[in-house]
Short mmCIF file of N, CA, C and O in Angstrom, two decimals:
data_model
loop_
_atom_site.label_atom_id
_atom_site.label_comp_id
_atom_site.label_asym_id
_atom_site.label_seq_id
_atom_site.Cartn_x
_atom_site.Cartn_y
_atom_site.Cartn_z
N MET A 1 10.46 -1.30 -12.23
CA MET A 1 11.09 -2.05 -11.18
C MET A 1 12.58 -2.26 -11.48
O MET A 1 13.39 -2.25 -10.57
N VAL A 2 12.88 -2.45 -12.75
CA VAL A 2 14.27 -2.69 -13.13
C VAL A 2 15.12 -1.45 -12.87
O VAL A 2 16.22 -1.55 -12.32
N ASP A 3 14.60 -0.29 -13.22
CA ASP A 3 15.35 0.94 -12.99
C ASP A 3 15.58 1.18 -11.50
O ASP A 3 16.68 1.55 -11.09
N ALA A 4 14.54 0.98 -10.70
CA ALA A 4 14.68 1.18 -9.25
C ALA A 4 15.70 0.21 -8.67
O ALA A 4 16.51 0.59 -7.80
N THR A 5 15.70 -1.02 -9.14
CA THR A 5 16.67 -2.02 -8.66
C THR A 5 18.09 -1.62 -9.07
O THR A 5 19.02 -1.68 -8.26
N ALA A 6 18.26 -1.19 -10.31
CA ALA A 6 19.59 -0.77 -10.78
C ALA A 6 20.09 0.44 -9.99
O ALA A 6 21.27 0.50 -9.62
N GLU A 7 19.19 1.37 -9.70
CA GLU A 7 19.58 2.54 -8.90
C GLU A 7 20.00 2.12 -7.49
O GLU A 7 20.95 2.66 -6.93
N ARG A 8 19.29 1.16 -6.91
CA ARG A 8 19.64 0.70 -5.57
C ARG A 8 21.00 0.00 -5.57
O ARG A 8 21.82 0.20 -4.67
N ILE A 9 21.26 -0.82 -6.59
CA ILE A 9 22.56 -1.48 -6.72
C ILE A 9 23.67 -0.44 -6.81
O ILE A 9 24.70 -0.54 -6.14
N SER A 10 23.45 0.58 -7.62
CA SER A 10 24.45 1.65 -7.76
C SER A 10 24.65 2.40 -6.45
O SER A 10 25.78 2.73 -6.08
N THR A 11 23.55 2.68 -5.74
CA THR A 11 23.63 3.38 -4.46
C THR A 11 24.48 2.61 -3.46
O THR A 11 25.22 3.20 -2.67
N LEU A 12 24.42 1.28 -3.53
CA LEU A 12 25.20 0.45 -2.62
C LEU A 12 26.62 0.20 -3.11
O LEU A 12 27.37 -0.55 -2.50
N GLY A 13 26.99 0.84 -4.23
CA GLY A 13 28.36 0.74 -4.73
C GLY A 13 28.57 -0.32 -5.78
O GLY A 13 29.69 -0.55 -6.22
N GLY A 14 27.51 -0.98 -6.18
CA GLY A 14 27.62 -2.01 -7.20
C GLY A 14 27.51 -1.43 -8.59
O GLY A 14 27.28 -0.23 -8.78
N SER A 15 27.69 -2.28 -9.56
CA SER A 15 27.57 -1.89 -10.96
C SER A 15 26.58 -2.83 -11.64
O SER A 15 26.94 -3.94 -12.01
N PRO A 16 25.33 -2.39 -11.77
CA PRO A 16 24.32 -3.28 -12.35
C PRO A 16 24.59 -3.55 -13.83
O PRO A 16 24.91 -2.65 -14.58
N THR A 17 24.50 -4.81 -14.20
CA THR A 17 24.68 -5.20 -15.58
C THR A 17 23.39 -5.85 -16.03
O THR A 17 23.06 -6.95 -15.60
N GLY A 18 22.65 -5.19 -16.88
CA GLY A 18 21.35 -5.68 -17.31
C GLY A 18 21.29 -6.06 -18.77
O GLY A 18 20.22 -6.04 -19.37
N THR A 19 22.42 -6.43 -19.34
CA THR A 19 22.41 -6.80 -20.75
C THR A 19 21.78 -8.18 -20.94
O THR A 19 21.82 -9.02 -20.03
N PRO A 20 21.18 -8.43 -22.09
CA PRO A 20 20.54 -9.73 -22.32
C PRO A 20 21.49 -10.92 -22.12
O PRO A 20 21.09 -11.94 -21.57
N GLY A 21 22.73 -10.79 -22.53
CA GLY A 21 23.68 -11.90 -22.39
C GLY A 21 23.93 -12.26 -20.93
O GLY A 21 23.98 -13.45 -20.58
N VAL A 22 24.07 -11.26 -20.09
CA VAL A 22 24.27 -11.51 -18.66
C VAL A 22 23.02 -12.13 -18.05
O VAL A 22 23.10 -13.08 -17.27
N LEU A 23 21.87 -11.62 -18.42
CA LEU A 23 20.61 -12.17 -17.91
C LEU A 23 20.49 -13.65 -18.25
O LEU A 23 20.20 -14.48 -17.40
N VAL A 24 20.73 -14.00 -19.50
CA VAL A 24 20.61 -15.39 -19.93
C VAL A 24 21.65 -16.26 -19.22
O VAL A 24 21.35 -17.37 -18.76
N ALA A 25 22.86 -15.77 -19.07
CA ALA A 25 23.92 -16.55 -18.43
C ALA A 25 23.65 -16.80 -16.95
O ALA A 25 24.03 -17.84 -16.41
N GLU A 26 22.99 -15.87 -16.27
CA GLU A 26 22.83 -15.98 -14.83
C GLU A 26 21.44 -16.43 -14.38
O GLU A 26 21.24 -16.68 -13.19
N ARG A 27 20.50 -16.56 -15.28
CA ARG A 27 19.15 -16.93 -14.87
C ARG A 27 19.08 -18.41 -14.48
O ARG A 27 19.90 -19.22 -14.90
N SER A 28 18.05 -18.73 -13.70
CA SER A 28 17.86 -20.11 -13.26
C SER A 28 16.58 -20.71 -13.84
O SER A 28 16.14 -21.75 -13.41
N TRP A 29 15.97 -20.06 -14.82
CA TRP A 29 14.72 -20.54 -15.40
C TRP A 29 14.88 -20.75 -16.89
O TRP A 29 15.79 -20.24 -17.53
N ASP A 30 13.98 -21.53 -17.45
CA ASP A 30 13.98 -21.81 -18.88
C ASP A 30 13.25 -20.70 -19.64
O ASP A 30 12.52 -19.92 -19.05
N ASP A 31 13.46 -20.69 -20.95
CA ASP A 31 12.74 -19.75 -21.79
C ASP A 31 11.23 -20.00 -21.69
O ASP A 31 10.79 -21.10 -21.37
N TYR A 32 10.47 -18.98 -21.98
CA TYR A 32 9.02 -19.09 -22.05
C TYR A 32 8.69 -20.04 -23.20
O TYR A 32 9.05 -19.80 -24.34
N ALA A 33 8.02 -21.14 -22.90
CA ALA A 33 7.88 -22.23 -23.85
C ALA A 33 6.66 -22.14 -24.77
O ALA A 33 6.52 -22.96 -25.66
N ILE A 34 5.80 -21.18 -24.56
CA ILE A 34 4.56 -21.12 -25.33
C ILE A 34 4.76 -20.26 -26.57
O ILE A 34 5.18 -19.11 -26.47
N GLY A 35 4.48 -20.83 -27.71
CA GLY A 35 4.55 -20.08 -28.96
C GLY A 35 3.19 -19.50 -29.30
O GLY A 35 2.56 -18.83 -28.48
N ARG A 36 2.70 -19.83 -30.47
CA ARG A 36 1.39 -19.33 -30.89
C ARG A 36 0.31 -20.11 -30.13
O ARG A 36 0.27 -21.34 -30.16
N ALA A 37 -0.56 -19.38 -29.46
CA ALA A 37 -1.61 -20.01 -28.65
C ALA A 37 -2.70 -18.98 -28.37
O ALA A 37 -2.54 -17.80 -28.64
N GLU A 38 -3.80 -19.46 -27.82
CA GLU A 38 -4.89 -18.58 -27.41
C GLU A 38 -4.45 -17.76 -26.20
O GLU A 38 -3.58 -18.17 -25.43
N ALA A 39 -5.09 -16.62 -26.01
CA ALA A 39 -4.74 -15.73 -24.89
C ALA A 39 -4.86 -16.45 -23.55
O ALA A 39 -3.99 -16.31 -22.68
N ILE A 40 -5.90 -17.26 -23.36
CA ILE A 40 -6.10 -17.95 -22.09
C ILE A 40 -4.96 -18.93 -21.82
O ILE A 40 -4.56 -19.13 -20.67
N GLU A 41 -4.42 -19.53 -22.86
CA GLU A 41 -3.29 -20.45 -22.70
C GLU A 41 -2.04 -19.69 -22.25
O GLU A 41 -1.30 -20.17 -21.38
N HIS A 42 -1.84 -18.51 -22.82
CA HIS A 42 -0.70 -17.69 -22.37
C HIS A 42 -0.88 -17.28 -20.91
O HIS A 42 0.07 -17.27 -20.14
N LEU A 43 -2.11 -16.95 -20.53
CA LEU A 43 -2.36 -16.58 -19.13
C LEU A 43 -2.07 -17.75 -18.20
O LEU A 43 -1.52 -17.56 -17.11
N GLY A 44 -2.42 -18.96 -18.62
CA GLY A 44 -2.11 -20.14 -17.81
C GLY A 44 -0.62 -20.30 -17.61
O GLY A 44 -0.14 -20.55 -16.50
N ALA A 45 0.15 -20.16 -18.68
CA ALA A 45 1.61 -20.27 -18.58
C ALA A 45 2.20 -19.13 -17.75
O ALA A 45 3.09 -19.34 -16.92
N LEU A 46 1.70 -17.93 -17.95
CA LEU A 46 2.20 -16.77 -17.20
C LEU A 46 1.91 -16.89 -15.71
O LEU A 46 2.70 -16.43 -14.88
N ASP A 47 0.80 -17.53 -15.35
CA ASP A 47 0.51 -17.73 -13.94
C ASP A 47 1.64 -18.52 -13.29
O ASP A 47 2.11 -18.17 -12.20
N LEU A 48 2.11 -19.57 -13.97
CA LEU A 48 3.21 -20.36 -13.43
C LEU A 48 4.51 -19.57 -13.38
O LEU A 48 5.27 -19.67 -12.42
N VAL A 49 4.76 -18.77 -14.41
CA VAL A 49 5.96 -17.91 -14.41
C VAL A 49 5.92 -16.97 -13.21
O VAL A 49 6.91 -16.84 -12.47
N PHE A 50 4.78 -16.33 -12.99
CA PHE A 50 4.68 -15.41 -11.87
C PHE A 50 4.79 -16.11 -10.52
O PHE A 50 5.33 -15.55 -9.57
N THR A 51 4.30 -17.34 -10.43
CA THR A 51 4.45 -18.10 -9.19
C THR A 51 5.93 -18.26 -8.86
O THR A 51 6.34 -18.06 -7.71
N GLY A 52 6.74 -18.59 -9.85
CA GLY A 52 8.18 -18.75 -9.63
C GLY A 52 8.86 -17.44 -9.28
O GLY A 52 9.69 -17.37 -8.37
N ILE A 53 8.52 -16.38 -10.00
CA ILE A 53 9.11 -15.07 -9.74
C ILE A 53 8.76 -14.59 -8.34
O ILE A 53 9.62 -14.10 -7.60
N ILE A 54 7.51 -14.76 -7.95
CA ILE A 54 7.07 -14.31 -6.63
C ILE A 54 7.75 -15.12 -5.54
O ILE A 54 8.18 -14.57 -4.51
N SER A 55 7.90 -16.41 -5.73
CA SER A 55 8.59 -17.26 -4.75
C SER A 55 10.04 -16.80 -4.57
O SER A 55 10.51 -16.66 -3.43
N ASP A 56 10.74 -16.58 -5.66
CA ASP A 56 12.12 -16.10 -5.58
C ASP A 56 12.19 -14.73 -4.91
O ASP A 56 13.11 -14.45 -4.14
N HIS A 57 11.22 -13.89 -5.21
CA HIS A 57 11.21 -12.54 -4.62
C HIS A 57 10.98 -12.60 -3.11
O HIS A 57 11.59 -11.84 -2.36
N ARG A 58 10.11 -13.51 -2.68
CA ARG A 58 9.88 -13.67 -1.24
C ARG A 58 11.15 -14.12 -0.53
O ARG A 58 11.44 -13.68 0.58
N GLU A 59 11.92 -14.98 -1.17
CA GLU A 59 13.21 -15.41 -0.61
C GLU A 59 14.16 -14.23 -0.48
O GLU A 59 14.87 -14.10 0.51
N ALA A 60 14.18 -13.37 -1.48
CA ALA A 60 15.05 -12.19 -1.44
C ALA A 60 14.61 -11.24 -0.33
O ALA A 60 15.46 -10.66 0.37
N VAL A 61 13.31 -11.08 -0.14
CA VAL A 61 12.80 -10.23 0.94
C VAL A 61 13.27 -10.79 2.28
O VAL A 61 13.76 -10.06 3.15
N ALA A 62 13.12 -12.09 2.47
CA ALA A 62 13.53 -12.72 3.72
C ALA A 62 15.03 -12.58 3.96
O ALA A 62 15.47 -12.33 5.09
N ALA A 63 15.82 -12.72 2.90
CA ALA A 63 17.27 -12.63 3.03
C ALA A 63 17.72 -11.22 3.40
O ALA A 63 18.78 -11.05 4.02
N SER A 64 16.94 -10.22 3.04
CA SER A 64 17.34 -8.84 3.31
C SER A 64 16.78 -8.32 4.64
O SER A 64 17.03 -7.18 5.01
N GLU A 65 16.06 -9.15 5.34
CA GLU A 65 15.34 -8.72 6.54
C GLU A 65 16.22 -8.05 7.59
O GLU A 65 15.89 -7.00 8.12
N GLU A 66 17.34 -8.64 7.90
CA GLU A 66 18.17 -8.10 8.98
C GLU A 66 19.29 -7.19 8.49
O GLU A 66 19.79 -6.37 9.26
N SER A 67 19.66 -7.32 7.23
CA SER A 67 20.85 -6.61 6.78
C SER A 67 20.60 -5.27 6.11
O SER A 67 21.43 -4.38 6.21
N ASN A 68 19.48 -5.11 5.42
CA ASN A 68 19.30 -3.90 4.65
C ASN A 68 17.81 -3.60 4.48
O ASN A 68 17.18 -4.01 3.51
N THR A 69 17.27 -2.85 5.41
CA THR A 69 15.83 -2.59 5.40
C THR A 69 15.39 -1.70 4.23
O THR A 69 14.26 -1.82 3.78
N VAL A 70 16.26 -0.84 3.74
CA VAL A 70 15.90 0.00 2.59
C VAL A 70 15.74 -0.87 1.35
O VAL A 70 14.77 -0.74 0.60
N SER A 71 16.67 -1.76 1.14
CA SER A 71 16.57 -2.69 0.00
C SER A 71 15.36 -3.60 0.17
O SER A 71 14.65 -3.89 -0.80
N GLN A 72 15.12 -4.04 1.40
CA GLN A 72 13.96 -4.89 1.65
C GLN A 72 12.66 -4.16 1.31
O GLN A 72 11.76 -4.74 0.71
N ASP A 73 12.59 -2.89 1.66
CA ASP A 73 11.40 -2.10 1.35
C ASP A 73 11.17 -2.05 -0.16
O ASP A 73 10.04 -2.17 -0.63
N LEU A 74 12.23 -1.86 -0.93
CA LEU A 74 12.14 -1.85 -2.38
C LEU A 74 11.64 -3.20 -2.89
O LEU A 74 10.74 -3.26 -3.75
N LEU A 75 12.18 -4.28 -2.36
CA LEU A 75 11.76 -5.61 -2.78
C LEU A 75 10.29 -5.88 -2.43
O LEU A 75 9.56 -6.48 -3.22
N ILE A 76 9.85 -5.42 -1.27
CA ILE A 76 8.46 -5.60 -0.87
C ILE A 76 7.54 -4.82 -1.82
O ILE A 76 6.48 -5.32 -2.22
N GLU A 77 7.95 -3.63 -2.20
CA GLU A 77 7.16 -2.85 -3.16
C GLU A 77 7.03 -3.59 -4.49
O GLU A 77 5.95 -3.67 -5.07
N HIS A 78 8.13 -4.16 -4.96
CA HIS A 78 8.10 -4.92 -6.21
C HIS A 78 7.25 -6.18 -6.06
O HIS A 78 6.50 -6.53 -6.97
N LEU A 79 7.36 -6.84 -4.93
CA LEU A 79 6.57 -8.04 -4.67
C LEU A 79 5.08 -7.72 -4.69
O LEU A 79 4.28 -8.47 -5.27
N ARG A 80 4.72 -6.63 -4.09
CA ARG A 80 3.30 -6.20 -4.07
C ARG A 80 2.78 -6.05 -5.50
O ARG A 80 1.68 -6.51 -5.83
N GLY A 81 3.54 -5.42 -6.36
CA GLY A 81 3.12 -5.23 -7.74
C GLY A 81 3.02 -6.54 -8.50
O GLY A 81 2.08 -6.75 -9.28
N ARG A 82 3.96 -7.44 -8.28
CA ARG A 82 3.93 -8.74 -8.96
C ARG A 82 2.75 -9.58 -8.49
O ARG A 82 2.10 -10.26 -9.28
N GLU A 83 2.47 -9.56 -7.19
CA GLU A 83 1.33 -10.31 -6.68
C GLU A 83 0.01 -9.76 -7.22
O GLU A 83 -0.90 -10.52 -7.54
N LEU A 84 -0.09 -8.46 -7.34
CA LEU A 84 -1.29 -7.84 -7.89
C LEU A 84 -1.47 -8.26 -9.35
O LEU A 84 -2.57 -8.62 -9.77
N PHE A 85 -0.40 -8.24 -10.11
CA PHE A 85 -0.48 -8.62 -11.51
C PHE A 85 -0.89 -10.08 -11.64
O PHE A 85 -1.72 -10.43 -12.49
N GLN A 86 -0.35 -10.96 -10.78
CA GLN A 86 -0.74 -12.37 -10.83
C GLN A 86 -2.23 -12.52 -10.48
O GLN A 86 -2.93 -13.34 -11.06
N TRP A 87 -2.69 -11.72 -9.56
CA TRP A 87 -4.11 -11.76 -9.20
C TRP A 87 -4.96 -11.40 -10.42
O TRP A 87 -6.00 -12.03 -10.67
N PHE A 88 -4.53 -10.41 -11.20
CA PHE A 88 -5.25 -10.05 -12.43
C PHE A 88 -5.26 -11.24 -13.40
O PHE A 88 -6.27 -11.53 -14.03
N ILE A 89 -4.13 -11.90 -13.56
CA ILE A 89 -4.03 -13.07 -14.44
C ILE A 89 -4.98 -14.16 -13.97
O ILE A 89 -5.74 -14.73 -14.74
N ARG A 90 -4.93 -14.44 -12.67
CA ARG A 90 -5.74 -15.53 -12.12
C ARG A 90 -7.24 -15.27 -12.21
O ARG A 90 -8.02 -16.23 -12.21
N ALA A 91 -7.64 -14.03 -12.31
CA ALA A 91 -9.06 -13.73 -12.46
C ALA A 91 -9.63 -14.40 -13.71
O ALA A 91 -10.82 -14.71 -13.76
N HIS A 92 -8.78 -14.66 -14.69
CA HIS A 92 -9.21 -15.30 -15.93
C HIS A 92 -9.09 -16.82 -15.88
O HIS A 92 -9.53 -17.50 -16.80
N LEU A 93 -8.45 -17.34 -14.84
CA LEU A 93 -8.16 -18.77 -14.77
C LEU A 93 -8.98 -19.50 -13.72
O LEU A 93 -8.88 -20.71 -13.59
N GLU A 94 -9.78 -18.76 -12.95
CA GLU A 94 -10.59 -19.39 -11.91
C GLU A 94 -12.01 -19.60 -12.39
O GLU A 94 -12.55 -18.80 -13.15
N ASN A 95 -12.61 -20.68 -11.89
CA ASN A 95 -14.02 -20.88 -12.18
C ASN A 95 -14.85 -20.15 -11.13
O ASN A 95 -14.29 -19.53 -10.21
N SER A 96 -16.16 -20.24 -11.21
CA SER A 96 -17.02 -19.50 -10.28
C SER A 96 -16.87 -19.97 -8.84
O SER A 96 -17.18 -19.23 -7.92
N GLY A 97 -16.36 -21.18 -8.65
CA GLY A 97 -16.12 -21.68 -7.30
C GLY A 97 -14.75 -21.33 -6.75
O GLY A 97 -14.40 -21.69 -5.64
N GLY A 98 -13.94 -20.64 -7.55
CA GLY A 98 -12.62 -20.22 -7.10
C GLY A 98 -11.51 -21.22 -7.38
O GLY A 98 -10.37 -21.04 -6.96
N SER A 99 -11.83 -22.29 -8.12
CA SER A 99 -10.83 -23.29 -8.47
C SER A 99 -9.95 -22.78 -9.60
O SER A 99 -10.45 -22.32 -10.63
N LEU A 100 -8.64 -22.87 -9.42
CA LEU A 100 -7.67 -22.35 -10.38
C LEU A 100 -7.28 -23.46 -11.37
O LEU A 100 -6.83 -24.53 -10.95
N SER A 101 -7.43 -23.20 -12.66
CA SER A 101 -7.15 -24.23 -13.67
C SER A 101 -5.69 -24.66 -13.70
O SER A 101 -5.38 -25.75 -14.15
N THR A 102 -4.79 -23.85 -13.22
CA THR A 102 -3.36 -24.16 -13.26
C THR A 102 -2.82 -24.69 -11.93
O THR A 102 -1.63 -24.89 -11.78
N SER A 103 -3.69 -24.94 -10.97
CA SER A 103 -3.24 -25.23 -9.60
C SER A 103 -2.35 -26.46 -9.47
O SER A 103 -1.47 -26.48 -8.62
N ASP A 104 -2.53 -27.46 -10.31
CA ASP A 104 -1.72 -28.67 -10.17
C ASP A 104 -0.65 -28.80 -11.25
O ASP A 104 -0.06 -29.86 -11.41
N GLN A 105 -0.37 -27.73 -11.95
CA GLN A 105 0.59 -27.77 -13.06
C GLN A 105 2.00 -27.39 -12.60
O GLN A 105 2.17 -26.57 -11.72
N THR A 106 2.99 -28.01 -13.24
CA THR A 106 4.39 -27.73 -12.90
C THR A 106 5.20 -27.24 -14.09
O THR A 106 6.37 -26.94 -13.95
N SER A 107 4.58 -27.16 -15.27
CA SER A 107 5.28 -26.65 -16.44
C SER A 107 4.40 -25.62 -17.14
O SER A 107 3.17 -25.67 -17.05
N GLY A 108 5.04 -24.72 -17.85
CA GLY A 108 4.30 -23.70 -18.58
C GLY A 108 3.39 -24.29 -19.64
O GLY A 108 2.25 -23.84 -19.80
N THR A 109 3.87 -25.30 -20.34
CA THR A 109 3.04 -25.92 -21.37
C THR A 109 1.85 -26.65 -20.75
O THR A 109 0.75 -26.62 -21.28
N GLY A 110 2.07 -27.30 -19.61
CA GLY A 110 0.97 -27.96 -18.91
C GLY A 110 -0.06 -26.97 -18.42
O GLY A 110 -1.28 -27.21 -18.52
N ALA A 111 0.40 -25.86 -17.88
CA ALA A 111 -0.51 -24.82 -17.39
C ALA A 111 -1.30 -24.21 -18.55
O ALA A 111 -2.50 -23.95 -18.43
N ALA A 112 -0.62 -24.00 -19.67
CA ALA A 112 -1.30 -23.45 -20.85
C ALA A 112 -2.37 -24.42 -21.33
O ALA A 112 -3.50 -24.02 -21.63
N GLN A 113 -2.04 -25.70 -21.38
CA GLN A 113 -2.99 -26.71 -21.83
C GLN A 113 -4.19 -26.79 -20.89
O GLN A 113 -5.34 -26.83 -21.33
N ALA A 114 -3.95 -26.80 -19.58
CA ALA A 114 -5.04 -26.88 -18.60
C ALA A 114 -5.96 -25.67 -18.70
O ALA A 114 -7.19 -25.82 -18.65
N ALA A 115 -5.39 -24.49 -18.85
CA ALA A 115 -6.20 -23.28 -18.97
C ALA A 115 -7.04 -23.32 -20.24
O ALA A 115 -8.22 -22.96 -20.23
N GLY A 116 -6.44 -23.77 -21.34
CA GLY A 116 -7.16 -23.86 -22.60
C GLY A 116 -8.28 -24.89 -22.55
O GLY A 116 -9.38 -24.65 -23.04
N GLU A 117 -8.00 -26.04 -21.93
CA GLU A 117 -9.03 -27.08 -21.82
C GLU A 117 -10.20 -26.61 -20.98
O GLU A 117 -11.35 -26.84 -21.34
N ARG A 118 -9.92 -25.93 -19.87
CA ARG A 118 -11.03 -25.43 -19.05
C ARG A 118 -11.84 -24.40 -19.81
O ARG A 118 -13.06 -24.40 -19.76
N ALA A 119 -11.15 -23.52 -20.54
CA ALA A 119 -11.86 -22.49 -21.30
C ALA A 119 -12.73 -23.12 -22.39
O ALA A 119 -13.87 -22.71 -22.59
N ARG A 120 -12.20 -24.10 -23.09
CA ARG A 120 -12.97 -24.77 -24.14
C ARG A 120 -14.14 -25.55 -23.55
O ARG A 120 -15.21 -25.64 -24.14
N GLY A 121 -13.96 -26.09 -22.35
CA GLY A 121 -15.03 -26.83 -21.69
C GLY A 121 -16.14 -25.92 -21.22
O GLY A 121 -17.28 -26.33 -21.07
N ALA A 122 -15.82 -24.65 -21.00
CA ALA A 122 -16.81 -23.68 -20.52
C ALA A 122 -17.62 -23.09 -21.66
O ALA A 122 -18.61 -22.42 -21.44
N GLU A 123 -17.19 -23.33 -22.90
CA GLU A 123 -17.88 -22.75 -24.05
C GLU A 123 -19.19 -23.43 -24.31
O GLU A 123 -19.44 -24.54 -24.05
#
């Protein structure tokens, strides 16, 4: 996805800068807060990360609706892949009734804790 985005930026006459320093300087999110933890806890935190990424991506799709349909198509393709990946993550976080362990969480650490508690409760 990164390569396709950089190619699109170049096609439109821009100069994509993907160095770590630029990414850190321009991002609007915090570092991934989970250190050593169980896999289910990481999945809980990643679910929240993907929720934010998908939300931002939907905004970008909407912003490109009238001005650049080729770029919008690229963004929709990327959104489809991110939503699918989140669906894979959530398959591990839902109970048999479809309730998501991270549904009421607003932080990565909270989501990790909720996912871990549900998993330990199911043992």
